[in-house]
């Protein structure tokens, strides 16, 4: 009996063990299935040893922004904004912010000694498609220097430009627009002035600058002079850039303006001053600009003897031709050099040794008869050589390169010569 009982118990035990084992097996299967259905988070190791990131967003979400491509239509109005005397570590960037926002460009004529104050601004200018030109090294009156002293100054400036951007500018805007034959024909650069002085250096008030420019009428083909060292100018630019575009103007660089509006590639040892602007108009045959990254050919510089500049008698203003009525009376009183703004100290170093400029004509503080700037340059208004002399000279040369850009005004005069810094 006992035996029978033992057999029954053993059988029961065996059955229960079998059931147990089956249960375990089922559970394991269930767990594996569950594992496969779990979403994989993070990196999962693949059989081949690689990893994959399941959380990758669909490719569609990664659409890179299309780079903006600026296209110039030579048949449409265009204006070249130019900013002198920088770079300024704050205001230059404010101006660039505005240009970048509106896909506009400008040309910056920079003072070599100021470049170390904001080398990044120069790099940014080039990245945005702007043009960088030289405005001498210490804002000297190049028109009063002998050629070799001028070249020394320009070369020193070039070293600063090269240190910042890797390249030297091919454009030169002489401070005050002051030139002599050496500057005009023997600088190795293309010398370009302007034809509309916005007088920002005088008013130093954004609203005044804006309303003045808005009052000038047709600006097609003009080069506007402004200064990047004033907060007021940077503020005015915020309004002017979108306004100019709304008026249908394309913002172009100086080189682009010459190529597409005047049909010329700027040449070294050439002067493009006031006379040029009043004797040329829009071309029918715009030219293409060469690749800006192409190597620059070395330029030969002819030797130009410069006679000591005679002191000019200050002349009473008797404009022979009535000036355009559209110009608001230029704010007068530039007799005294505009109050010096603590502009970014342009030069910590003294001017390079130079021969005393031949008889520095005493700073002519001729009341700049500020003839209203020639806002509209009537193309072909006069093809004769009797047109106003080009160079707007200055009325208040800086006593040293140290001073902030004083207001330059024309001494040279013709009735409609622009005033400038
Ligand atoms: Ni200047």
mmCIF file of C-alpha atoms and ligand atoms in Angstrom:
data_model
loop_
_atom_site.group_PDB
_atom_site.id
_atom_site.type_symbol
_atom_site.label_atom_id
_atom_site.label_comp_id
_atom_site.label_asym_id
_atom_site.label_seq_id
_atom_site.Cartn_x
_atom_site.Cartn_y
_atom_site.Cartn_z
ATOM 1 C CA UNK A 1 0.000 0.000 0.000
ATOM 2 C CA UNK A 2 2.815 2.257 0.942
ATOM 3 C CA UNK A 3 4.431 1.466 -2.263
ATOM 4 C CA UNK A 4 1.396 2.421 -4.234
ATOM 5 C CA UNK A 5 1.165 5.646 -2.282
ATOM 6 C CA UNK A 6 4.810 6.477 -2.955
ATOM 7 C CA UNK A 7 4.341 5.851 -6.674
ATOM 8 C CA UNK A 8 1.345 8.151 -6.817
ATOM 9 C CA UNK A 9 3.188 10.909 -4.994
ATOM 10 C CA UNK A 10 6.218 10.570 -7.217
ATOM 11 C CA UNK A 11 4.028 10.793 -10.301
ATOM 12 C CA UNK A 12 2.307 13.867 -8.963
ATOM 13 C CA UNK A 13 5.654 15.436 -8.202
ATOM 14 C CA UNK A 14 6.894 14.682 -11.673
ATOM 15 C CA UNK A 15 3.812 16.228 -13.229
ATOM 16 C CA UNK A 16 4.155 19.359 -11.212
ATOM 17 C CA UNK A 17 7.813 19.711 -12.133
ATOM 18 C CA UNK A 18 6.976 19.395 -15.837
ATOM 19 C CA UNK A 19 4.325 22.117 -15.504
ATOM 20 C CA UNK A 20 6.818 24.315 -13.756
ATOM 21 C CA UNK A 21 9.362 24.001 -16.482
ATOM 22 C CA UNK A 22 6.799 24.772 -19.190
ATOM 23 C CA UNK A 23 5.710 27.915 -17.371
ATOM 24 C CA UNK A 24 9.253 29.194 -17.181
ATOM 25 C CA UNK A 25 9.752 28.603 -20.838
ATOM 26 C CA UNK A 26 6.591 30.557 -21.688
ATOM 27 C CA UNK A 27 7.653 33.454 -19.548
ATOM 28 C CA UNK A 28 11.007 33.679 -21.237
ATOM 29 C CA UNK A 29 9.412 33.750 -24.646
ATOM 30 C CA UNK A 30 7.092 36.481 -23.563
ATOM 31 C CA UNK A 31 9.973 38.594 -22.272
ATOM 32 C CA UNK A 32 11.885 38.348 -25.512
ATOM 33 C CA UNK A 33 8.855 39.337 -27.505
ATOM 34 C CA UNK A 34 8.338 42.270 -25.246
ATOM 35 C CA UNK A 35 11.949 43.322 -25.681
ATOM 36 C CA UNK A 36 11.672 43.385 -29.448
ATOM 37 C CA UNK A 37 8.591 45.485 -29.278
ATOM 38 C CA UNK A 38 10.159 48.099 -27.028
ATOM 39 C CA UNK A 39 11.245 51.189 -28.880
ATOM 40 C CA UNK A 40 14.982 51.527 -28.837
ATOM 41 C CA UNK A 41 16.166 54.589 -27.155
ATOM 42 C CA UNK A 42 19.534 56.026 -27.639
ATOM 43 C CA UNK A 43 22.186 54.232 -29.495
ATOM 44 C CA UNK A 44 21.634 50.612 -30.144
ATOM 45 C CA UNK A 45 24.471 48.334 -30.962
ATOM 46 C CA UNK A 46 24.060 46.707 -34.314
ATOM 47 C CA UNK A 47 25.162 43.173 -35.077
ATOM 48 C CA UNK A 48 28.006 44.468 -37.161
ATOM 49 C CA UNK A 49 29.265 46.573 -34.311
ATOM 50 C CA UNK A 50 27.982 49.888 -35.662
ATOM 51 C CA UNK A 51 25.453 52.047 -33.939
ATOM 52 C CA UNK A 52 22.335 53.716 -35.062
ATOM 53 C CA UNK A 53 20.388 56.540 -33.624
ATOM 54 C CA UNK A 54 16.767 55.849 -33.788
ATOM 55 C CA UNK A 55 15.883 59.371 -32.737
ATOM 56 C CA UNK A 56 17.175 60.883 -35.961
ATOM 57 C CA UNK A 57 14.709 63.402 -37.318
ATOM 58 C CA UNK A 58 13.398 62.819 -40.753
ATOM 59 C CA UNK A 59 15.596 64.278 -43.422
ATOM 60 C CA UNK A 60 12.833 66.608 -44.478
ATOM 61 C CA UNK A 61 13.274 68.670 -41.365
ATOM 62 C CA UNK A 62 16.859 69.519 -42.179
ATOM 63 C CA UNK A 63 16.341 71.818 -45.079
ATOM 64 C CA UNK A 64 19.318 74.154 -45.044
ATOM 65 C CA UNK A 65 18.491 77.751 -45.682
ATOM 66 C CA UNK A 66 19.107 78.720 -49.267
ATOM 67 C CA UNK A 67 22.023 81.118 -49.462
ATOM 68 C CA UNK A 68 20.857 84.495 -50.689
ATOM 69 C CA UNK A 69 22.222 85.321 -54.081
ATOM 70 C CA UNK A 70 22.400 89.005 -54.855
ATOM 71 C CA UNK A 71 21.705 89.795 -58.466
ATOM 72 C CA UNK A 72 22.291 93.242 -59.937
ATOM 73 C CA UNK A 73 20.167 94.459 -62.808
ATOM 74 C CA UNK A 74 22.253 97.098 -64.615
ATOM 75 C CA UNK A 75 19.147 98.631 -66.111
ATOM 76 C CA UNK A 76 17.655 99.488 -62.737
ATOM 77 C CA UNK A 77 18.507 102.304 -60.349
ATOM 78 C CA UNK A 78 21.464 101.780 -58.074
ATOM 79 C CA UNK A 79 23.232 103.625 -55.310
ATOM 80 C CA UNK A 80 26.582 103.082 -53.638
ATOM 81 C CA UNK A 81 26.608 103.811 -49.940
ATOM 82 C CA UNK A 82 30.086 104.510 -48.630
ATOM 83 C CA UNK A 83 31.238 104.754 -45.023
ATOM 84 C CA UNK A 84 34.562 106.384 -44.175
ATOM 85 C CA UNK A 85 36.889 106.632 -41.216
ATOM 86 C CA UNK A 86 36.241 103.297 -39.525
ATOM 87 C CA UNK A 87 36.293 100.618 -38.635
ATOM 88 C CA UNK A 88 34.477 101.285 -35.400
ATOM 89 C CA UNK A 89 34.089 98.333 -33.050
ATOM 90 C CA UNK A 90 30.406 99.054 -32.446
ATOM 91 C CA UNK A 91 28.960 101.275 -35.150
ATOM 92 C CA UNK A 92 30.535 99.391 -38.051
ATOM 93 C CA UNK A 93 28.788 96.252 -36.857
ATOM 94 C CA UNK A 94 25.486 98.055 -36.421
ATOM 95 C CA UNK A 95 25.711 99.184 -40.028
ATOM 96 C CA UNK A 96 26.627 95.673 -41.118
ATOM 97 C CA UNK A 97 23.672 94.260 -39.174
ATOM 98 C CA UNK A 98 21.358 96.498 -41.176
ATOM 99 C CA UNK A 99 22.986 95.641 -44.479
ATOM 100 C CA UNK A 100 22.874 91.947 -43.707
ATOM 101 C CA UNK A 101 19.231 92.068 -42.712
ATOM 102 C CA UNK A 102 18.273 93.689 -46.006
ATOM 103 C CA UNK A 103 20.776 91.903 -48.222
ATOM 104 C CA UNK A 104 22.461 95.178 -49.080
ATOM 105 C CA UNK A 105 26.106 96.036 -49.489
ATOM 106 C CA UNK A 106 28.232 99.126 -49.102
ATOM 107 C CA UNK A 107 31.825 100.214 -49.451
ATOM 108 C CA UNK A 108 33.892 100.994 -46.382
ATOM 109 C CA UNK A 109 36.910 103.258 -46.731
ATOM 110 C CA UNK A 110 38.845 102.466 -43.608
ATOM 111 C CA UNK A 111 41.678 104.175 -41.822
ATOM 112 C CA UNK A 112 44.589 101.755 -41.510
ATOM 113 C CA UNK A 113 45.411 102.752 -37.951
ATOM 114 C CA UNK A 114 41.806 102.017 -36.936
ATOM 115 C CA UNK A 115 41.797 98.519 -38.350
ATOM 116 C CA UNK A 116 43.240 96.855 -35.221
ATOM 117 C CA UNK A 117 40.261 98.270 -33.313
ATOM 118 C CA UNK A 118 37.854 96.061 -35.223
ATOM 119 C CA UNK A 119 39.547 93.660 -37.614
ATOM 120 C CA UNK A 120 36.549 91.357 -37.357
ATOM 121 C CA UNK A 121 34.364 94.049 -38.881
ATOM 122 C CA UNK A 122 36.524 94.024 -42.012
ATOM 123 C CA UNK A 123 36.302 90.271 -42.274
ATOM 124 C CA UNK A 124 32.538 90.498 -41.916
ATOM 125 C CA UNK A 125 32.318 93.201 -44.583
ATOM 126 C CA UNK A 126 33.994 90.970 -47.115
ATOM 127 C CA UNK A 127 31.884 87.988 -46.114
ATOM 128 C CA UNK A 128 28.742 90.019 -46.720
ATOM 129 C CA UNK A 129 29.897 91.080 -50.176
ATOM 130 C CA UNK A 130 30.831 94.600 -49.157
ATOM 131 C CA UNK A 131 33.917 96.323 -50.478
ATOM 132 C CA UNK A 132 36.798 97.592 -48.366
ATOM 133 C CA UNK A 133 38.893 100.502 -49.559
ATOM 134 C CA UNK A 134 41.738 102.441 -48.004
ATOM 135 C CA UNK A 135 41.284 105.861 -46.436
ATOM 136 C CA UNK A 136 45.016 106.271 -45.721
ATOM 137 C CA UNK A 137 46.746 105.158 -42.594
ATOM 138 C CA UNK A 138 46.213 108.061 -40.260
ATOM 139 C CA UNK A 139 43.727 110.183 -42.124
ATOM 140 C CA UNK A 140 46.362 112.474 -43.460
ATOM 141 C CA UNK A 141 45.758 115.093 -46.072
ATOM 142 C CA UNK A 142 47.412 113.195 -48.876
ATOM 143 C CA UNK A 143 47.023 116.130 -51.221
ATOM 144 C CA UNK A 144 49.724 117.905 -49.284
ATOM 145 C CA UNK A 145 52.241 115.104 -49.308
ATOM 146 C CA UNK A 146 54.976 114.246 -51.697
ATOM 147 C CA UNK A 147 54.431 111.023 -53.563
ATOM 148 C CA UNK A 148 56.881 108.986 -51.546
ATOM 149 C CA UNK A 149 55.325 110.041 -48.277
ATOM 150 C CA UNK A 150 51.893 109.274 -49.567
ATOM 151 C CA UNK A 151 53.020 105.836 -50.698
ATOM 152 C CA UNK A 152 54.614 105.184 -47.340
ATOM 153 C CA UNK A 153 51.365 106.054 -45.628
ATOM 154 C CA UNK A 154 49.329 103.858 -47.946
ATOM 155 C CA UNK A 155 51.714 100.975 -47.575
ATOM 156 C CA UNK A 156 51.520 101.156 -43.799
ATOM 157 C CA UNK A 157 47.741 101.078 -44.063
ATOM 158 C CA UNK A 158 47.931 98.099 -46.389
ATOM 159 C CA UNK A 159 49.849 96.153 -43.787
ATOM 160 C CA UNK A 160 46.950 96.598 -41.374
ATOM 161 C CA UNK A 161 44.428 95.554 -44.022
ATOM 162 C CA UNK A 162 46.449 92.492 -44.919
ATOM 163 C CA UNK A 163 46.796 91.513 -41.267
ATOM 164 C CA UNK A 164 43.019 91.672 -40.878
ATOM 165 C CA UNK A 165 41.738 90.249 -44.144
ATOM 166 C CA UNK A 166 44.675 88.875 -46.061
ATOM 167 C CA UNK A 167 44.402 91.430 -48.817
ATOM 168 C CA UNK A 168 45.205 95.048 -49.540
ATOM 169 C CA UNK A 169 42.510 97.306 -50.944
ATOM 170 C CA UNK A 170 42.788 98.474 -54.534
ATOM 171 C CA UNK A 171 40.519 101.461 -53.922
ATOM 172 C CA UNK A 172 41.609 104.630 -52.199
ATOM 173 C CA UNK A 173 39.492 107.495 -50.985
ATOM 174 C CA UNK A 174 41.762 110.341 -49.946
ATOM 175 C CA UNK A 175 40.792 111.973 -46.651
ATOM 176 C CA UNK A 176 38.895 115.203 -47.246
ATOM 177 C CA UNK A 177 38.809 114.308 -50.906
ATOM 178 C CA UNK A 178 42.094 116.161 -51.056
ATOM 179 C CA UNK A 179 44.286 115.233 -53.961
ATOM 180 C CA UNK A 180 47.300 116.406 -55.902
ATOM 181 C CA UNK A 181 48.755 114.898 -59.038
ATOM 182 C CA UNK A 182 50.608 112.270 -57.052
ATOM 183 C CA UNK A 183 47.378 111.084 -55.462
ATOM 184 C CA UNK A 184 45.476 111.255 -58.735
ATOM 185 C CA UNK A 185 47.976 109.457 -60.933
ATOM 186 C CA UNK A 186 50.633 107.910 -58.740
ATOM 187 C CA UNK A 187 49.056 106.040 -55.863
ATOM 188 C CA UNK A 188 48.892 102.645 -57.512
ATOM 189 C CA UNK A 189 45.228 102.587 -56.500
ATOM 190 C CA UNK A 190 41.948 103.618 -58.024
ATOM 191 C CA UNK A 191 41.133 106.905 -56.349
ATOM 192 C CA UNK A 192 37.426 107.479 -55.858
ATOM 193 C CA UNK A 193 35.620 110.288 -54.104
ATOM 194 C CA UNK A 194 31.834 110.678 -53.957
ATOM 195 C CA UNK A 195 29.158 112.848 -55.390
ATOM 196 C CA UNK A 196 26.728 113.234 -52.531
ATOM 197 C CA UNK A 197 27.868 114.284 -49.097
ATOM 198 C CA UNK A 198 25.186 113.349 -46.616
ATOM 199 C CA UNK A 199 26.642 115.833 -44.114
ATOM 200 C CA UNK A 200 26.360 113.223 -41.408
ATOM 201 C CA UNK A 201 29.649 114.484 -40.007
ATOM 202 C CA UNK A 202 28.093 117.845 -39.473
ATOM 203 C CA UNK A 203 24.656 117.144 -38.114
ATOM 204 C CA UNK A 204 25.492 113.966 -36.247
ATOM 205 C CA UNK A 205 21.804 113.465 -35.962
ATOM 206 C CA UNK A 206 20.134 110.430 -37.473
ATOM 207 C CA UNK A 207 16.827 112.110 -38.294
ATOM 208 C CA UNK A 208 18.588 114.995 -40.008
ATOM 209 C CA UNK A 209 20.702 112.664 -42.107
ATOM 210 C CA UNK A 210 17.686 110.651 -43.138
ATOM 211 C CA UNK A 211 15.526 113.609 -44.058
ATOM 212 C CA UNK A 212 18.377 115.248 -45.915
ATOM 213 C CA UNK A 213 18.985 112.209 -48.090
ATOM 214 C CA UNK A 214 15.276 111.749 -48.637
ATOM 215 C CA UNK A 215 15.098 115.316 -49.894
ATOM 216 C CA UNK A 216 17.765 114.912 -52.556
ATOM 217 C CA UNK A 217 15.642 113.548 -55.324
ATOM 218 C CA UNK A 218 17.023 111.120 -57.837
ATOM 219 C CA UNK A 219 19.989 109.244 -56.441
ATOM 220 C CA UNK A 220 20.493 106.818 -59.294
ATOM 221 C CA UNK A 221 24.181 106.312 -59.995
ATOM 222 C CA UNK A 222 25.300 108.308 -56.970
ATOM 223 C CA UNK A 223 27.972 107.563 -54.423
ATOM 224 C CA UNK A 224 26.842 108.711 -50.999
ATOM 225 C CA UNK A 225 29.383 109.716 -48.406
ATOM 226 C CA UNK A 226 28.796 108.776 -44.777
ATOM 227 C CA UNK A 227 30.957 107.917 -41.773
ATOM 228 C CA UNK A 228 30.880 104.727 -39.760
ATOM 229 C CA UNK A 229 32.306 106.303 -36.629
ATOM 230 C CA UNK A 230 29.098 108.022 -35.593
ATOM 231 C CA UNK A 231 26.271 106.323 -33.772
ATOM 232 C CA UNK A 232 23.905 108.740 -35.491
ATOM 233 C CA UNK A 233 25.029 107.479 -38.882
ATOM 234 C CA UNK A 234 24.597 103.857 -37.848
ATOM 235 C CA UNK A 235 21.092 104.734 -36.646
ATOM 236 C CA UNK A 236 20.282 106.628 -39.839
ATOM 237 C CA UNK A 237 21.388 103.617 -41.848
ATOM 238 C CA UNK A 238 18.676 101.524 -40.203
ATOM 239 C CA UNK A 239 16.097 103.735 -41.877
ATOM 240 C CA UNK A 240 17.927 104.577 -45.068
ATOM 241 C CA UNK A 241 18.729 101.088 -46.265
ATOM 242 C CA UNK A 242 15.142 99.813 -46.327
ATOM 243 C CA UNK A 243 13.936 103.192 -47.598
ATOM 244 C CA UNK A 244 16.354 103.195 -50.522
ATOM 245 C CA UNK A 245 15.282 99.681 -51.412
ATOM 246 C CA UNK A 246 11.634 100.637 -51.247
ATOM 247 C CA UNK A 247 12.424 103.444 -53.668
ATOM 248 C CA UNK A 248 13.707 100.838 -56.090
ATOM 249 C CA UNK A 249 17.426 101.364 -55.629
ATOM 250 C CA UNK A 250 19.812 98.462 -55.639
ATOM 251 C CA UNK A 251 22.586 98.885 -53.111
ATOM 252 C CA UNK A 252 25.899 98.193 -54.786
ATOM 253 C CA UNK A 253 29.569 98.599 -54.010
ATOM 254 C CA UNK A 254 31.638 101.317 -55.622
ATOM 255 C CA UNK A 255 33.284 98.858 -58.011
ATOM 256 C CA UNK A 256 29.876 97.449 -58.919
ATOM 257 C CA UNK A 257 28.510 100.920 -59.544
ATOM 258 C CA UNK A 258 31.326 101.695 -61.964
ATOM 259 C CA UNK A 259 30.985 98.370 -63.751
ATOM 260 C CA UNK A 260 27.223 98.255 -64.021
ATOM 261 C CA UNK A 261 26.227 101.891 -64.108
ATOM 262 C CA UNK A 262 29.203 103.598 -65.752
ATOM 263 C CA UNK A 263 30.469 100.547 -67.669
ATOM 264 C CA UNK A 264 34.022 100.830 -66.373
ATOM 265 C CA UNK A 265 36.403 98.683 -64.453
ATOM 266 C CA UNK A 266 38.261 100.895 -62.023
ATOM 267 C CA UNK A 267 41.905 101.267 -63.013
ATOM 268 C CA UNK A 268 44.936 101.893 -60.821
ATOM 269 C CA UNK A 269 46.570 105.321 -60.957
ATOM 270 C CA UNK A 270 43.293 106.835 -62.053
ATOM 271 C CA UNK A 271 41.188 109.451 -60.369
ATOM 272 C CA UNK A 272 37.419 109.231 -60.317
ATOM 273 C CA UNK A 273 36.341 112.501 -58.799
ATOM 274 C CA UNK A 274 33.700 115.087 -59.149
ATOM 275 C CA UNK A 275 34.424 115.846 -62.774
ATOM 276 C CA UNK A 276 34.032 112.208 -63.627
ATOM 277 C CA UNK A 277 30.603 112.041 -62.089
ATOM 278 C CA UNK A 278 29.275 115.095 -63.822
ATOM 279 C CA UNK A 279 30.602 114.087 -67.192
ATOM 280 C CA UNK A 280 29.489 110.493 -67.223
ATOM 281 C CA UNK A 281 26.108 108.891 -67.168
ATOM 282 C CA UNK A 282 24.592 105.459 -67.263
ATOM 283 C CA UNK A 283 26.218 103.210 -69.794
ATOM 284 C CA UNK A 284 24.559 101.031 -72.369
ATOM 285 C CA UNK A 285 27.308 98.517 -72.026
ATOM 286 C CA UNK A 286 27.806 97.413 -68.460
ATOM 287 C CA UNK A 287 30.836 95.254 -67.822
ATOM 288 C CA UNK A 288 31.339 92.263 -65.593
ATOM 289 C CA UNK A 289 33.581 92.507 -62.592
ATOM 290 C CA UNK A 290 36.478 90.091 -62.422
ATOM 291 C CA UNK A 291 36.568 87.396 -59.806
ATOM 292 C CA UNK A 292 37.365 89.141 -56.539
ATOM 293 C CA UNK A 293 39.474 86.207 -55.508
ATOM 294 C CA UNK A 294 41.637 86.301 -58.603
ATOM 295 C CA UNK A 295 45.244 87.213 -57.895
ATOM 296 C CA UNK A 296 45.890 90.912 -58.188
ATOM 297 C CA UNK A 297 48.393 91.899 -60.809
ATOM 298 C CA UNK A 298 51.251 94.012 -59.535
ATOM 299 C CA UNK A 299 50.728 97.646 -60.406
ATOM 300 C CA UNK A 300 53.387 99.935 -61.720
ATOM 301 C CA UNK A 301 53.430 103.311 -60.115
ATOM 302 C CA UNK A 302 54.657 106.190 -62.224
ATOM 303 C CA UNK A 303 56.819 108.758 -60.510
ATOM 304 C CA UNK A 304 54.895 111.968 -60.127
ATOM 305 C CA UNK A 305 56.650 115.111 -59.087
ATOM 306 C CA UNK A 306 54.532 117.226 -56.930
ATOM 307 C CA UNK A 307 55.167 120.883 -56.604
ATOM 308 C CA UNK A 308 54.644 122.386 -53.242
ATOM 309 C CA UNK A 309 51.077 123.372 -53.080
ATOM 310 C CA UNK A 310 50.597 127.093 -53.232
ATOM 311 C CA UNK A 311 48.527 128.613 -50.568
ATOM 312 C CA UNK A 312 45.213 129.419 -51.978
ATOM 313 C CA UNK A 313 43.645 132.664 -51.142
ATOM 314 C CA UNK A 314 40.425 132.075 -49.479
ATOM 315 C CA UNK A 315 37.829 133.155 -51.808
ATOM 316 C CA UNK A 316 34.557 134.631 -51.216
ATOM 317 C CA UNK A 317 31.867 132.518 -52.412
ATOM 318 C CA UNK A 318 30.375 133.557 -55.594
ATOM 319 C CA UNK A 319 28.878 130.626 -57.181
ATOM 320 C CA UNK A 320 28.501 131.469 -60.772
ATOM 321 C CA UNK A 321 25.700 129.088 -61.243
ATOM 322 C CA UNK A 322 22.729 128.895 -59.068
ATOM 323 C CA UNK A 323 22.763 125.809 -57.042
ATOM 324 C CA UNK A 324 20.002 123.380 -57.164
ATOM 325 C CA UNK A 325 17.028 124.458 -55.274
ATOM 326 C CA UNK A 326 16.317 120.975 -54.137
ATOM 327 C CA UNK A 327 19.125 121.041 -51.685
ATOM 328 C CA UNK A 328 18.264 122.088 -48.284
ATOM 329 C CA UNK A 329 20.613 124.707 -47.173
ATOM 330 C CA UNK A 330 23.601 122.913 -45.959
ATOM 331 C CA UNK A 331 23.891 123.332 -42.314
ATOM 332 C CA UNK A 332 26.354 126.069 -42.077
ATOM 333 C CA UNK A 333 29.026 127.041 -39.749
ATOM 334 C CA UNK A 334 31.572 124.589 -40.523
ATOM 335 C CA UNK A 335 34.081 127.221 -39.895
ATOM 336 C CA UNK A 336 35.226 125.586 -36.827
ATOM 337 C CA UNK A 337 36.142 122.039 -37.114
ATOM 338 C CA UNK A 338 33.198 120.131 -35.932
ATOM 339 C CA UNK A 339 33.485 119.227 -32.324
ATOM 340 C CA UNK A 340 35.806 116.377 -32.130
ATOM 341 C CA UNK A 341 34.113 113.227 -31.292
ATOM 342 C CA UNK A 342 36.125 110.855 -29.255
ATOM 343 C CA UNK A 343 36.264 108.657 -32.207
ATOM 344 C CA UNK A 344 38.149 105.475 -31.906
ATOM 345 C CA UNK A 345 41.608 106.739 -31.463
ATOM 346 C CA UNK A 346 42.894 106.257 -34.879
ATOM 347 C CA UNK A 347 46.467 106.186 -34.112
ATOM 348 C CA UNK A 348 48.356 105.243 -31.158
ATOM 349 C CA UNK A 349 51.510 105.737 -33.058
ATOM 350 C CA UNK A 350 52.885 108.929 -34.359
ATOM 351 C CA UNK A 351 52.722 109.541 -38.021
ATOM 352 C CA UNK A 352 55.511 108.001 -39.926
ATOM 353 C CA UNK A 353 58.440 110.254 -40.260
ATOM 354 C CA UNK A 354 57.879 112.424 -43.166
ATOM 355 C CA UNK A 355 59.338 115.472 -44.570
ATOM 356 C CA UNK A 356 57.541 118.449 -43.438
ATOM 357 C CA UNK A 357 54.975 118.855 -46.050
ATOM 358 C CA UNK A 358 56.030 121.664 -48.193
ATOM 359 C CA UNK A 359 54.662 124.710 -46.701
ATOM 360 C CA UNK A 360 51.597 123.420 -45.147
ATOM 361 C CA UNK A 361 49.069 125.855 -46.177
ATOM 362 C CA UNK A 362 47.652 127.034 -43.012
ATOM 363 C CA UNK A 363 44.574 125.102 -42.408
ATOM 364 C CA UNK A 364 42.273 126.939 -44.557
ATOM 365 C CA UNK A 365 39.336 127.532 -42.541
ATOM 366 C CA UNK A 366 37.626 129.180 -45.295
ATOM 367 C CA UNK A 367 34.058 129.239 -44.572
ATOM 368 C CA UNK A 368 33.191 126.380 -46.651
ATOM 369 C CA UNK A 369 30.912 127.945 -48.883
ATOM 370 C CA UNK A 370 29.282 124.730 -48.713
ATOM 371 C CA UNK A 371 27.609 124.754 -51.913
ATOM 372 C CA UNK A 372 24.963 122.251 -51.606
ATOM 373 C CA UNK A 373 26.270 118.930 -52.586
ATOM 374 C CA UNK A 374 25.516 117.942 -56.059
ATOM 375 C CA UNK A 375 22.905 115.483 -55.312
ATOM 376 C CA UNK A 376 21.912 114.864 -58.788
ATOM 377 C CA UNK A 377 24.718 114.735 -61.131
ATOM 378 C CA UNK A 378 23.038 115.484 -64.324
ATOM 379 C CA UNK A 379 24.737 113.067 -66.556
ATOM 380 C CA UNK A 380 26.493 114.692 -69.365
ATOM 381 C CA UNK A 381 25.558 118.009 -67.994
ATOM 382 C CA UNK A 382 28.786 119.294 -69.162
ATOM 383 C CA UNK A 383 31.358 117.487 -71.034
ATOM 384 C CA UNK A 384 33.783 120.273 -70.954
ATOM 385 C CA UNK A 385 36.910 120.605 -68.989
ATOM 386 C CA UNK A 386 35.669 123.745 -67.514
ATOM 387 C CA UNK A 387 33.596 121.888 -65.114
ATOM 388 C CA UNK A 388 34.288 122.291 -61.538
ATOM 389 C CA UNK A 389 37.551 121.006 -60.446
ATOM 390 C CA UNK A 390 37.352 117.638 -58.987
ATOM 391 C CA UNK A 391 38.727 117.383 -55.702
ATOM 392 C CA UNK A 392 36.702 118.630 -53.022
ATOM 393 C CA UNK A 393 39.380 119.675 -50.697
ATOM 394 C CA UNK A 394 38.989 120.261 -47.117
ATOM 395 C CA UNK A 395 38.620 123.236 -44.992
ATOM 396 C CA UNK A 396 39.962 121.885 -41.855
ATOM 397 C CA UNK A 397 42.756 119.499 -42.149
ATOM 398 C CA UNK A 398 43.425 117.566 -39.064
ATOM 399 C CA UNK A 399 46.333 118.767 -37.158
ATOM 400 C CA UNK A 400 47.415 115.251 -36.884
ATOM 401 C CA UNK A 401 46.054 111.959 -37.820
ATOM 402 C CA UNK A 402 44.992 111.635 -34.291
ATOM 403 C CA UNK A 403 42.023 113.806 -34.405
ATOM 404 C CA UNK A 404 38.738 112.508 -35.333
ATOM 405 C CA UNK A 405 37.831 113.157 -38.832
ATOM 406 C CA UNK A 406 37.115 116.723 -39.092
ATOM 407 C CA UNK A 407 34.650 117.869 -41.484
ATOM 408 C CA UNK A 408 36.109 118.194 -44.817
ATOM 409 C CA UNK A 409 34.655 120.655 -47.088
ATOM 410 C CA UNK A 410 35.484 121.836 -50.430
ATOM 411 C CA UNK A 411 37.853 124.506 -50.947
ATOM 412 C CA UNK A 412 38.251 123.796 -54.465
ATOM 413 C CA UNK A 413 35.170 124.863 -55.391
ATOM 414 C CA UNK A 414 33.088 124.947 -58.077
ATOM 415 C CA UNK A 415 29.757 125.841 -57.429
ATOM 416 C CA UNK A 416 28.563 122.493 -56.843
ATOM 417 C CA UNK A 417 31.425 120.814 -55.230
ATOM 418 C CA UNK A 418 30.583 118.497 -52.488
ATOM 419 C CA UNK A 419 31.653 119.000 -48.977
ATOM 420 C CA UNK A 420 33.115 116.236 -47.131
ATOM 421 C CA UNK A 421 35.018 114.707 -44.440
HETATM 422 NI NI1 LIG B 1 37.663 110.751 -43.624
#
